[in-house]
């Protein structure tokens, strides 16, 4: 049996070493999606993931997929698309539209794990300056993006989506550029996908992730533009010298 979280103690979680192996990483259930509980979870390498009709489920898989921002790999096809300069990128310009784009079913028969209560919870985190979005625009319309949570020097990626070819990849390129400039140490990608692995993500043991987070999450906020990351401009997603061409 997995433990139920104390509804009154929003900082208490079981040790991640007690997470199940099957299903991989299931740690606890219950609690709430308050900002305090969510931020406490991320600091420990824990995240919520559940479907409609389920209780809130908390996970910490082992191994863990991460992306070091400076180690992003950019396929030649994506590099060519970036050079065409057909996209413009902003950050924290329209968090609500991005998270709802991520929550939309990917096909006519699909569901979503980003339920209305999740949207509300992360919008609250955004207002507090903890959750952030990257918006990708094409011809003045939102073409895709991503969102996640920043704690200290760590960024926890939650979801991304595209309405135009490669729009979510463009968002990731821009995010990695900015996080590298600001001194962030890693992006927690949570689950392995071949798409992320091709872009430079790697798997590390969970205990290594926890050690890294213990250090990174204690750091003072990196040199970001401020509580919100919208600098009032639209950017061309350029590639820095650290990006590797495939």
PDB file of C-alpha atoms in Angstrom:
ATOM      1  CA  UNK A   1       0.000   0.000   0.000  1.00  0.00           C
ATOM      2  CA  UNK A   2       1.268   3.435  -0.823  1.00  0.00           C
ATOM      3  CA  UNK A   3       0.959   6.011   1.967  1.00  0.00           C
ATOM      4  CA  UNK A   4      -1.619   8.773   2.049  1.00  0.00           C
ATOM      5  CA  UNK A   5      -0.256  12.267   2.559  1.00  0.00           C
ATOM      6  CA  UNK A   6      -1.095  14.215   5.695  1.00  0.00           C
ATOM      7  CA  UNK A   7      -3.718  16.752   4.580  1.00  0.00           C
ATOM      8  CA  UNK A   8      -2.483  19.268   7.159  1.00  0.00           C
ATOM      9  CA  UNK A   9       1.283  19.029   6.651  1.00  0.00           C
ATOM     10  CA  UNK A  10       2.039  20.339   3.180  1.00  0.00           C
ATOM     11  CA  UNK A  11       5.784  19.811   3.478  1.00  0.00           C
ATOM     12  CA  UNK A  12       5.766  16.131   4.453  1.00  0.00           C
ATOM     13  CA  UNK A  13       6.447  13.422   1.842  1.00  0.00           C
ATOM     14  CA  UNK A  14       7.726   9.857   2.176  1.00  0.00           C
ATOM     15  CA  UNK A  15      11.380   9.252   1.375  1.00  0.00           C
ATOM     16  CA  UNK A  16      11.637   8.785  -2.405  1.00  0.00           C
ATOM     17  CA  UNK A  17      13.570   5.550  -1.818  1.00  0.00           C
ATOM     18  CA  UNK A  18      10.209   4.037  -0.793  1.00  0.00           C
ATOM     19  CA  UNK A  19       8.667   4.646  -4.223  1.00  0.00           C
ATOM     20  CA  UNK A  20       7.358   1.556  -5.977  1.00  0.00           C
ATOM     21  CA  UNK A  21       9.226  -0.159  -8.792  1.00  0.00           C
ATOM     22  CA  UNK A  22       5.959  -1.149 -10.459  1.00  0.00           C
ATOM     23  CA  UNK A  23       4.465   1.201 -11.403  1.00  0.00           C
ATOM     24  CA  UNK A  24       7.837   2.900 -11.499  1.00  0.00           C
ATOM     25  CA  UNK A  25       8.063   5.770  -9.054  1.00  0.00           C
ATOM     26  CA  UNK A  26       4.605   5.772  -7.468  1.00  0.00           C
ATOM     27  CA  UNK A  27       5.232   7.203  -4.004  1.00  0.00           C
ATOM     28  CA  UNK A  28       2.057   8.478  -2.337  1.00  0.00           C
ATOM     29  CA  UNK A  29      -1.491   9.697  -2.902  1.00  0.00           C
ATOM     30  CA  UNK A  30      -3.743  12.390  -1.540  1.00  0.00           C
ATOM     31  CA  UNK A  31      -2.925  15.812  -0.220  1.00  0.00           C
ATOM     32  CA  UNK A  32      -3.623  18.844  -2.377  1.00  0.00           C
ATOM     33  CA  UNK A  33      -2.114  20.943  -5.152  1.00  0.00           C
ATOM     34  CA  UNK A  34      -1.343  23.971  -3.015  1.00  0.00           C
ATOM     35  CA  UNK A  35       1.719  26.019  -3.977  1.00  0.00           C
ATOM     36  CA  UNK A  36       3.454  25.025  -0.747  1.00  0.00           C
ATOM     37  CA  UNK A  37       2.983  21.311  -1.348  1.00  0.00           C
ATOM     38  CA  UNK A  38       3.957  21.499  -5.016  1.00  0.00           C
ATOM     39  CA  UNK A  39       7.156  23.441  -4.328  1.00  0.00           C
ATOM     40  CA  UNK A  40       8.033  21.070  -1.486  1.00  0.00           C
ATOM     41  CA  UNK A  41       7.513  18.108  -3.822  1.00  0.00           C
ATOM     42  CA  UNK A  42       9.713  19.510  -6.585  1.00  0.00           C
ATOM     43  CA  UNK A  43      12.542  20.173  -4.158  1.00  0.00           C
ATOM     44  CA  UNK A  44      12.512  16.456  -3.332  1.00  0.00           C
ATOM     45  CA  UNK A  45      12.304  15.185  -6.897  1.00  0.00           C
ATOM     46  CA  UNK A  46       8.568  14.415  -6.674  1.00  0.00           C
ATOM     47  CA  UNK A  47       5.791  15.503  -9.021  1.00  0.00           C
ATOM     48  CA  UNK A  48       2.003  14.976  -9.344  1.00  0.00           C
ATOM     49  CA  UNK A  49       0.531  12.968 -12.200  1.00  0.00           C
ATOM     50  CA  UNK A  50      -2.984  11.518 -12.218  1.00  0.00           C
ATOM     51  CA  UNK A  51      -6.006  11.019 -14.426  1.00  0.00           C
ATOM     52  CA  UNK A  52      -9.611  12.078 -14.070  1.00  0.00           C
ATOM     53  CA  UNK A  53     -11.325  10.059 -11.352  1.00  0.00           C
ATOM     54  CA  UNK A  54      -8.047   9.193  -9.582  1.00  0.00           C
ATOM     55  CA  UNK A  55      -6.810  10.677  -6.326  1.00  0.00           C
ATOM     56  CA  UNK A  56      -3.791  12.958  -6.613  1.00  0.00           C
ATOM     57  CA  UNK A  57      -0.839  10.627  -7.224  1.00  0.00           C
ATOM     58  CA  UNK A  58       2.772  11.592  -6.467  1.00  0.00           C
ATOM     59  CA  UNK A  59       5.705  10.105  -8.388  1.00  0.00           C
ATOM     60  CA  UNK A  60       9.499   9.872  -8.294  1.00  0.00           C
ATOM     61  CA  UNK A  61      10.720   7.469 -11.009  1.00  0.00           C
ATOM     62  CA  UNK A  62      14.149   5.856 -11.025  1.00  0.00           C
ATOM     63  CA  UNK A  63      16.163   6.523 -13.150  1.00  0.00           C
ATOM     64  CA  UNK A  64      15.214  10.111 -13.935  1.00  0.00           C
ATOM     65  CA  UNK A  65      15.391  11.886 -17.277  1.00  0.00           C
ATOM     66  CA  UNK A  66      17.108  15.287 -17.129  1.00  0.00           C
ATOM     67  CA  UNK A  67      18.465  17.788 -19.628  1.00  0.00           C
ATOM     68  CA  UNK A  68      21.430  19.978 -18.805  1.00  0.00           C
ATOM     69  CA  UNK A  69      20.595  23.252 -20.604  1.00  0.00           C
ATOM     70  CA  UNK A  70      24.094  23.787 -21.982  1.00  0.00           C
ATOM     71  CA  UNK A  71      24.133  20.242 -23.421  1.00  0.00           C
ATOM     72  CA  UNK A  72      21.126  20.663 -25.727  1.00  0.00           C
ATOM     73  CA  UNK A  73      21.551  18.870 -29.068  1.00  0.00           C
ATOM     74  CA  UNK A  74      19.958  20.589 -32.055  1.00  0.00           C
ATOM     75  CA  UNK A  75      19.210  18.449 -35.141  1.00  0.00           C
ATOM     76  CA  UNK A  76      20.217  19.985 -38.454  1.00  0.00           C
ATOM     77  CA  UNK A  77      16.584  20.069 -39.584  1.00  0.00           C
ATOM     78  CA  UNK A  78      15.663  22.173 -36.556  1.00  0.00           C
ATOM     79  CA  UNK A  79      18.699  24.398 -37.028  1.00  0.00           C
ATOM     80  CA  UNK A  80      17.558  25.096 -40.611  1.00  0.00           C
ATOM     81  CA  UNK A  81      14.085  25.962 -39.363  1.00  0.00           C
ATOM     82  CA  UNK A  82      15.531  28.359 -36.787  1.00  0.00           C
ATOM     83  CA  UNK A  83      17.570  30.096 -39.482  1.00  0.00           C
ATOM     84  CA  UNK A  84      14.410  30.829 -41.452  1.00  0.00           C
ATOM     85  CA  UNK A  85      13.327  33.066 -38.544  1.00  0.00           C
ATOM     86  CA  UNK A  86       9.643  32.313 -39.010  1.00  0.00           C
ATOM     87  CA  UNK A  87       9.048  32.024 -35.255  1.00  0.00           C
ATOM     88  CA  UNK A  88       9.099  34.629 -32.495  1.00  0.00           C
ATOM     89  CA  UNK A  89       9.456  33.633 -28.846  1.00  0.00           C
ATOM     90  CA  UNK A  90       8.294  35.193 -25.586  1.00  0.00           C
ATOM     91  CA  UNK A  91       8.321  34.050 -21.981  1.00  0.00           C
ATOM     92  CA  UNK A  92       5.480  34.405 -19.456  1.00  0.00           C
ATOM     93  CA  UNK A  93       3.489  36.398 -22.021  1.00  0.00           C
ATOM     94  CA  UNK A  94       0.446  34.089 -21.951  1.00  0.00           C
ATOM     95  CA  UNK A  95       0.882  31.315 -19.403  1.00  0.00           C
ATOM     96  CA  UNK A  96      -2.831  30.499 -19.414  1.00  0.00           C
ATOM     97  CA  UNK A  97      -2.920  29.874 -23.156  1.00  0.00           C
ATOM     98  CA  UNK A  98       0.166  27.660 -23.010  1.00  0.00           C
ATOM     99  CA  UNK A  99      -1.037  25.416 -20.193  1.00  0.00           C
ATOM    100  CA  UNK A 100      -4.435  25.074 -21.856  1.00  0.00           C
ATOM    101  CA  UNK A 101      -2.727  24.236 -25.137  1.00  0.00           C
ATOM    102  CA  UNK A 102      -0.777  21.521 -23.322  1.00  0.00           C
ATOM    103  CA  UNK A 103      -3.978  20.277 -21.683  1.00  0.00           C
ATOM    104  CA  UNK A 104      -5.919  19.944 -24.935  1.00  0.00           C
ATOM    105  CA  UNK A 105      -6.295  16.326 -26.146  1.00  0.00           C
ATOM    106  CA  UNK A 106      -3.786  15.520 -28.888  1.00  0.00           C
ATOM    107  CA  UNK A 107      -6.422  13.751 -31.003  1.00  0.00           C
ATOM    108  CA  UNK A 108     -10.189  13.358 -31.194  1.00  0.00           C
ATOM    109  CA  UNK A 109     -10.167  10.295 -28.936  1.00  0.00           C
ATOM    110  CA  UNK A 110      -7.477  11.354 -26.513  1.00  0.00           C
ATOM    111  CA  UNK A 111      -7.737  12.435 -22.926  1.00  0.00           C
ATOM    112  CA  UNK A 112      -5.465  14.577 -20.816  1.00  0.00           C
ATOM    113  CA  UNK A 113      -3.731  14.379 -17.455  1.00  0.00           C
ATOM    114  CA  UNK A 114      -3.673  18.196 -17.150  1.00  0.00           C
ATOM    115  CA  UNK A 115      -7.062  18.419 -15.484  1.00  0.00           C
ATOM    116  CA  UNK A 116      -8.823  21.697 -14.561  1.00  0.00           C
ATOM    117  CA  UNK A 117      -7.525  21.479 -10.980  1.00  0.00           C
ATOM    118  CA  UNK A 118      -3.983  21.135 -12.324  1.00  0.00           C
ATOM    119  CA  UNK A 119      -4.455  24.187 -14.548  1.00  0.00           C
ATOM    120  CA  UNK A 120      -5.689  26.217 -11.584  1.00  0.00           C
ATOM    121  CA  UNK A 121      -2.816  25.055  -9.387  1.00  0.00           C
ATOM    122  CA  UNK A 122      -0.111  25.990 -11.883  1.00  0.00           C
ATOM    123  CA  UNK A 123      -1.740  29.306 -12.701  1.00  0.00           C
ATOM    124  CA  UNK A 124      -1.499  30.052  -8.976  1.00  0.00           C
ATOM    125  CA  UNK A 125       2.187  29.108  -9.070  1.00  0.00           C
ATOM    126  CA  UNK A 126       2.614  31.394 -12.081  1.00  0.00           C
ATOM    127  CA  UNK A 127       1.086  34.334 -10.233  1.00  0.00           C
ATOM    128  CA  UNK A 128       3.533  33.654  -7.402  1.00  0.00           C
ATOM    129  CA  UNK A 129       6.431  33.751  -9.866  1.00  0.00           C
ATOM    130  CA  UNK A 130       7.312  30.036  -9.655  1.00  0.00           C
ATOM    131  CA  UNK A 131       5.714  28.617 -12.819  1.00  0.00           C
ATOM    132  CA  UNK A 132       6.819  29.918 -16.210  1.00  0.00           C
ATOM    133  CA  UNK A 133       5.896  29.531 -19.846  1.00  0.00           C
ATOM    134  CA  UNK A 134       7.621  29.845 -23.203  1.00  0.00           C
ATOM    135  CA  UNK A 135       5.377  30.959 -26.062  1.00  0.00           C
ATOM    136  CA  UNK A 136       6.208  30.410 -29.739  1.00  0.00           C
ATOM    137  CA  UNK A 137       4.442  32.693 -32.215  1.00  0.00           C
ATOM    138  CA  UNK A 138       4.022  32.354 -35.968  1.00  0.00           C
ATOM    139  CA  UNK A 139       2.294  35.062 -38.007  1.00  0.00           C
ATOM    140  CA  UNK A 140       1.053  36.615 -34.782  1.00  0.00           C
ATOM    141  CA  UNK A 141      -0.641  33.421 -33.552  1.00  0.00           C
ATOM    142  CA  UNK A 142       0.414  31.083 -30.768  1.00  0.00           C
ATOM    143  CA  UNK A 143       1.992  28.069 -32.466  1.00  0.00           C
ATOM    144  CA  UNK A 144       3.135  26.141 -29.409  1.00  0.00           C
ATOM    145  CA  UNK A 145       5.073  26.351 -26.186  1.00  0.00           C
ATOM    146  CA  UNK A 146       5.962  24.755 -22.888  1.00  0.00           C
ATOM    147  CA  UNK A 147       5.616  25.391 -19.170  1.00  0.00           C
ATOM    148  CA  UNK A 148       7.289  24.305 -15.971  1.00  0.00           C
ATOM    149  CA  UNK A 149       8.344  25.333 -12.486  1.00  0.00           C
ATOM    150  CA  UNK A 150      11.548  27.030 -11.338  1.00  0.00           C
ATOM    151  CA  UNK A 151      12.907  26.442  -7.836  1.00  0.00           C
ATOM    152  CA  UNK A 152      16.305  27.957  -7.123  1.00  0.00           C
ATOM    153  CA  UNK A 153      18.621  26.875  -9.930  1.00  0.00           C
ATOM    154  CA  UNK A 154      16.482  23.971 -11.162  1.00  0.00           C
ATOM    155  CA  UNK A 155      13.696  24.003 -13.747  1.00  0.00           C
ATOM    156  CA  UNK A 156      11.029  21.292 -13.722  1.00  0.00           C
ATOM    157  CA  UNK A 157       9.505  20.809 -17.163  1.00  0.00           C
ATOM    158  CA  UNK A 158       5.839  19.854 -17.109  1.00  0.00           C
ATOM    159  CA  UNK A 159       4.502  19.768 -20.656  1.00  0.00           C
ATOM    160  CA  UNK A 160       4.889  21.148 -24.186  1.00  0.00           C
ATOM    161  CA  UNK A 161       2.745  21.255 -27.303  1.00  0.00           C
ATOM    162  CA  UNK A 162       2.857  22.296 -30.968  1.00  0.00           C
ATOM    163  CA  UNK A 163       0.338  23.600 -33.445  1.00  0.00           C
ATOM    164  CA  UNK A 164       3.082  24.128 -36.046  1.00  0.00           C
ATOM    165  CA  UNK A 165       5.956  21.835 -36.961  1.00  0.00           C
ATOM    166  CA  UNK A 166       8.798  22.026 -34.428  1.00  0.00           C
ATOM    167  CA  UNK A 167       7.182  24.796 -32.354  1.00  0.00           C
ATOM    168  CA  UNK A 168       7.688  22.941 -29.066  1.00  0.00           C
ATOM    169  CA  UNK A 169      11.319  22.236 -29.991  1.00  0.00           C
ATOM    170  CA  UNK A 170      11.837  25.918 -30.696  1.00  0.00           C
ATOM    171  CA  UNK A 171      10.432  26.665 -27.232  1.00  0.00           C
ATOM    172  CA  UNK A 172      12.903  24.215 -25.693  1.00  0.00           C
ATOM    173  CA  UNK A 173      15.833  25.752 -27.569  1.00  0.00           C
ATOM    174  CA  UNK A 174      14.913  29.192 -26.269  1.00  0.00           C
ATOM    175  CA  UNK A 175      14.415  27.899 -22.735  1.00  0.00           C
ATOM    176  CA  UNK A 176      17.828  26.207 -22.739  1.00  0.00           C
ATOM    177  CA  UNK A 177      19.479  29.383 -24.029  1.00  0.00           C
ATOM    178  CA  UNK A 178      17.949  31.463 -21.261  1.00  0.00           C
ATOM    179  CA  UNK A 179      18.529  28.958 -18.469  1.00  0.00           C
ATOM    180  CA  UNK A 180      22.172  28.642 -19.510  1.00  0.00           C
ATOM    181  CA  UNK A 181      22.569  32.420 -19.425  1.00  0.00           C
ATOM    182  CA  UNK A 182      20.911  32.620 -16.024  1.00  0.00           C
ATOM    183  CA  UNK A 183      22.984  29.847 -14.442  1.00  0.00           C
ATOM    184  CA  UNK A 184      20.381  27.103 -14.007  1.00  0.00           C
ATOM    185  CA  UNK A 185      21.848  23.649 -13.416  1.00  0.00           C
ATOM    186  CA  UNK A 186      19.305  21.286 -14.972  1.00  0.00           C
ATOM    187  CA  UNK A 187      15.860  20.715 -16.425  1.00  0.00           C
ATOM    188  CA  UNK A 188      13.992  17.807 -14.859  1.00  0.00           C
ATOM    189  CA  UNK A 189      12.157  16.126 -17.742  1.00  0.00           C
ATOM    190  CA  UNK A 190      10.502  13.547 -15.447  1.00  0.00           C
ATOM    191  CA  UNK A 191       9.801  10.776 -17.975  1.00  0.00           C
ATOM    192  CA  UNK A 192      12.025   9.378 -20.722  1.00  0.00           C
ATOM    193  CA  UNK A 193      10.913   9.888 -24.307  1.00  0.00           C
ATOM    194  CA  UNK A 194      12.946   9.211 -27.424  1.00  0.00           C
ATOM    195  CA  UNK A 195      12.146  12.760 -28.543  1.00  0.00           C
ATOM    196  CA  UNK A 196      13.909  14.178 -25.457  1.00  0.00           C
ATOM    197  CA  UNK A 197      16.815  11.753 -25.699  1.00  0.00           C
ATOM    198  CA  UNK A 198      17.509  12.878 -29.276  1.00  0.00           C
ATOM    199  CA  UNK A 199      17.678  16.459 -27.990  1.00  0.00           C
ATOM    200  CA  UNK A 200      20.342  15.618 -25.418  1.00  0.00           C
ATOM    201  CA  UNK A 201      18.428  14.431 -22.363  1.00  0.00           C
ATOM    202  CA  UNK A 202      20.096  11.729 -20.256  1.00  0.00           C
ATOM    203  CA  UNK A 203      18.996   9.362 -17.530  1.00  0.00           C
ATOM    204  CA  UNK A 204      20.556   9.633 -14.082  1.00  0.00           C
ATOM    205  CA  UNK A 205      19.910   7.628 -10.910  1.00  0.00           C
ATOM    206  CA  UNK A 206      17.229   9.125  -8.695  1.00  0.00           C
ATOM    207  CA  UNK A 207      19.614   9.499  -5.767  1.00  0.00           C
ATOM    208  CA  UNK A 208      21.903  11.611  -7.970  1.00  0.00           C
ATOM    209  CA  UNK A 209      18.954  13.788  -8.950  1.00  0.00           C
ATOM    210  CA  UNK A 210      18.022  14.266  -5.293  1.00  0.00           C
ATOM    211  CA  UNK A 211      21.597  15.275  -4.425  1.00  0.00           C
ATOM    212  CA  UNK A 212      21.680  17.775  -7.279  1.00  0.00           C
ATOM    213  CA  UNK A 213      18.299  19.226  -6.343  1.00  0.00           C
ATOM    214  CA  UNK A 214      19.304  19.555  -2.711  1.00  0.00           C
ATOM    215  CA  UNK A 215      22.087  21.881  -3.858  1.00  0.00           C
ATOM    216  CA  UNK A 216      20.363  23.656  -6.754  1.00  0.00           C
ATOM    217  CA  UNK A 217      17.061  24.357  -5.012  1.00  0.00           C
ATOM    218  CA  UNK A 218      18.867  26.027  -2.120  1.00  0.00           C
ATOM    219  CA  UNK A 219      20.499  28.544  -4.439  1.00  0.00           C
ATOM    220  CA  UNK A 220      19.338  32.117  -4.484  1.00  0.00           C
ATOM    221  CA  UNK A 221      17.184  32.816  -7.530  1.00  0.00           C
ATOM    222  CA  UNK A 222      19.440  33.000 -10.600  1.00  0.00           C
ATOM    223  CA  UNK A 223      19.851  36.203 -12.605  1.00  0.00           C
ATOM    224  CA  UNK A 224      16.438  36.061 -14.272  1.00  0.00           C
ATOM    225  CA  UNK A 225      14.533  39.183 -15.406  1.00  0.00           C
ATOM    226  CA  UNK A 226      12.517  39.034 -12.192  1.00  0.00           C
ATOM    227  CA  UNK A 227       9.531  37.268 -10.725  1.00  0.00           C
ATOM    228  CA  UNK A 228       8.046  36.949 -14.185  1.00  0.00           C
ATOM    229  CA  UNK A 229      10.200  36.366 -17.239  1.00  0.00           C
ATOM    230  CA  UNK A 230       8.398  38.530 -19.800  1.00  0.00           C
ATOM    231  CA  UNK A 231      10.859  41.264 -20.796  1.00  0.00           C
ATOM    232  CA  UNK A 232       8.336  42.944 -23.083  1.00  0.00           C
ATOM    233  CA  UNK A 233      10.065  41.854 -26.295  1.00  0.00           C
ATOM    234  CA  UNK A 234       9.732  39.146 -28.918  1.00  0.00           C
ATOM    235  CA  UNK A 235      12.899  37.154 -29.537  1.00  0.00           C
ATOM    236  CA  UNK A 236      14.317  35.238 -32.436  1.00  0.00           C
ATOM    237  CA  UNK A 237      15.269  31.793 -31.107  1.00  0.00           C
ATOM    238  CA  UNK A 238      19.002  31.900 -31.730  1.00  0.00           C
ATOM    239  CA  UNK A 239      21.533  29.180 -30.980  1.00  0.00           C
ATOM    240  CA  UNK A 240      24.455  29.746 -28.661  1.00  0.00           C
ATOM    241  CA  UNK A 241      27.886  28.250 -29.155  1.00  0.00           C
ATOM    242  CA  UNK A 242      27.207  25.401 -26.736  1.00  0.00           C
ATOM    243  CA  UNK A 243      24.473  23.810 -28.856  1.00  0.00           C
ATOM    244  CA  UNK A 244      25.632  20.649 -30.600  1.00  0.00           C
ATOM    245  CA  UNK A 245      24.654  19.996 -34.219  1.00  0.00           C
ATOM    246  CA  UNK A 246      23.572  16.470 -35.095  1.00  0.00           C
TER     247      UNK A 246
END
